[in-house]
Amino acid sequence: MNFLHNLEVALNGLRANKMRSFLTMLGIIIGVAAVIIMISLGQGASKRITSQIASMGSNLLLVFPGAGQGPVRGASGNVNSLTLEDAEAIAGLSMVAHVAPELPASGTLSYGSQTWTARVVGTTPEMQVIKDWPVSAGSFFSGDDVRSAAMVAVLGKTVVDNLFLPGTNPVGSTIRINKLPFTVVGVLSAKGASMGGQDQDDVVYIPVSAAQKRLLGVNHVGLINVQAETPESMAFVQSSIESLLRERHRLTGSSSDDFSVRNLTSVLEAAENTTAIMTLLLASVAAVSLLVGGIGTMNIMLVSVTERTREIGLRMAVGATESNIRNQFLVEALVLCLIGGVMGIFVGIAGSRVISKAFGWPAYVTLSSILLSAGFSAAVGIFFGYYPARRAAGLDPIEALRFER
Amino acid sequence: MAGKPAIVLENITKIYHMGETRVIALKGINLTVQEGEMVAIMGPSGSGKSTLLNILGCLDRPTGGTYYLGGEDVSRLNKNQLALVRNKKIGFVFQSFNLLGRFPVLANVQLPLVYAGVGKKEMEERAKEALDWVGMSRYVHHYPGQLSGGQQQRVAIARALVNDPSIILADEPTGALDSRTSIEIISVIQRLNMEKGITVVMVTHEKDIALYCRRLVNMRDGCILSDAPVENPGNASDDLAAIPEEMGVPA
């Protein structure tokens, strides 16, 4: 009963000072909208990273030749310490699900009069499993093709688009890679750009043996993809690969590794953590604006208490207790902040969409960010409403009734 | 005038501390008001009559002495208990009406019932009944700003009586009104006293208004100077009939 009365009084008060109420709410609206926009942009960025982790292959360890600890790929490029046999030995370790060696070679592709330059990668059929990459036509080459160093190729979507006329099925046709003829056995479905902005579809996969013997004339491989069975087993797999390779490469005692095992997932997870921290920072800045909005609310509530001193006195005279008066002003501050909060949620959702469209950033408005900012604005209402409300409740009825504006 | 005492003040003192100086506003007041009495308190400003009215109205607590309201000692109650006493037993009528301009007449009259925890429907019925009693039932949905001073004071009286108080305290109820409207309001208060039997204590500095009461208390310097029945108290309704109707003032 009393709460309804308080609500009625609060809404009446807000209506009586429309402009003032709106300006006060504006502080809350901007604060809440800013929090929602910042969190949704952060969520968008982190979702993008998560999907990249998924597209790269889950639980993935990369074994690079050379001792380079740094993340720069070129630093370890000219060491030819890894072989196909290493890859086969790694495949025999426990907790290892799949192993796919990679031998990169750039090549000039031609079909008829069309030419195109793409990444040509020698690998095994396991690559398709690790990357979880279905074909849109034909099939991936087989283990037999690897054993016989068959001259077959699987093309990425971008390569197909640049070599073949639209609508033609490339499967069965023969293309030339560095002038050598390869038969197209499959076309991969589109995968899109990677985290670095690289077009993942601009690729040709051929059997690793064909790349070694026919294309490059080498015995080593560029790197080995290793997929662990579970995320938890990755550390174990990493150390077993390290001890296995040290043994196979006859490295003893203090001699340093001629390879390095990297956990790219953890690199991306670190990137995700960075994004989370950025999101937190941005949201904190936004929260500061909400705080400023709260101070505006407190200011207006203090003005309101002063303006209504006589009203407070009268209410006390007819029987309002201190808590009646305090609750009345608390409800008023709360109503102010909650209306502002709800409007801020709508502005925030709209704002996220607009920014997402205008700048091409992914933005995800999550329920949790809405609940968080709604809760925060209510908390701001109670926190900044409490002092004015207590001041109102603490008024002396005699003084209040005698108060002249 | 036999009956139970509505108000008993025993040696009531009130001392204000203003920094270093002590201001003694009431110097041991003894006063008994029987149920159904209508008492006027007069005195110059600074005589302590406002302080006395504040203590009578449970808006303030005495420094010393005991105050029995309807037989209950209310001089040592805490703030919340005093609020309850004001709500249940006391009705206030002020010089400046103190109506809430943002709310219609009905909501103004309902206000004491809100704090008494009365249900919405009963609240409306009782407020309408009270407004009917003061002759303001036509103005239920008007706002105070749309009413004349006399009409506003009638609404304020309706608010004072809506929760069936045992006493009504009026602080210069006619101070803001012209003389004819003053008598009108006094006639409403007299009816309140006679028809409903509500005890009325009224502070005024107008002698002719005070003479409508049946007992007159004079105060000076925090003491009661004189306390005597009024010989032939006026009947406001009769006097009103004798004054020619003025333009634009509704009866």
PDB file of C-alpha atoms in Angstrom, chain A residues 64-68 73-82 220-223 257-259:
ATOM      1  CA  PHE A  64      58.247 -25.844 -35.806  1.00  0.00           C
ATOM      2  CA  PRO A  65      61.790 -26.619 -36.864  1.00  0.00           C
ATOM      3  CA  GLY A  66      64.603 -24.535 -35.308  1.00  0.00           C
ATOM      4  CA  ALA A  67      65.038 -23.394 -31.757  1.00  0.00           C
ATOM      5  CA  GLY A  68      63.239 -20.091 -32.173  1.00  0.00           C
ATOM      6  CA  ARG A  73      57.826 -17.822 -38.181  1.00  0.00           C
ATOM      7  CA  GLY A  74      60.657 -16.717 -40.499  1.00  0.00           C
ATOM      8  CA  ALA A  75      63.207 -16.920 -37.699  1.00  0.00           C
ATOM      9  CA  SER A  76      63.104 -20.682 -37.767  1.00  0.00           C
ATOM     10  CA  GLY A  77      62.396 -21.138 -41.455  1.00  0.00           C
ATOM     11  CA  ASN A  78      65.729 -22.267 -42.799  1.00  0.00           C
ATOM     12  CA  VAL A  79      66.287 -25.101 -40.396  1.00  0.00           C
ATOM     13  CA  ASN A  80      65.296 -28.385 -41.910  1.00  0.00           C
ATOM     14  CA  SER A  81      65.178 -30.532 -38.821  1.00  0.00           C
ATOM     15  CA  LEU A  82      61.703 -32.018 -39.069  1.00  0.00           C
ATOM     16  CA  HIS A 220      62.041 -32.178 -44.543  1.00  0.00           C
ATOM     17  CA  VAL A 221      58.632 -30.764 -43.659  1.00  0.00           C
ATOM     18  CA  GLY A 222      57.843 -27.145 -42.723  1.00  0.00           C
ATOM     19  CA  LEU A 223      55.877 -27.823 -39.578  1.00  0.00           C
ATOM     20  CA  ASP A 257      66.305 -28.129 -29.087  1.00  0.00           C
ATOM     21  CA  ASP A 258      66.355 -27.920 -32.876  1.00  0.00           C
ATOM     22  CA  PHE A 259      62.577 -27.603 -32.898  1.00  0.00           C
TER      23      PHE A 259
END
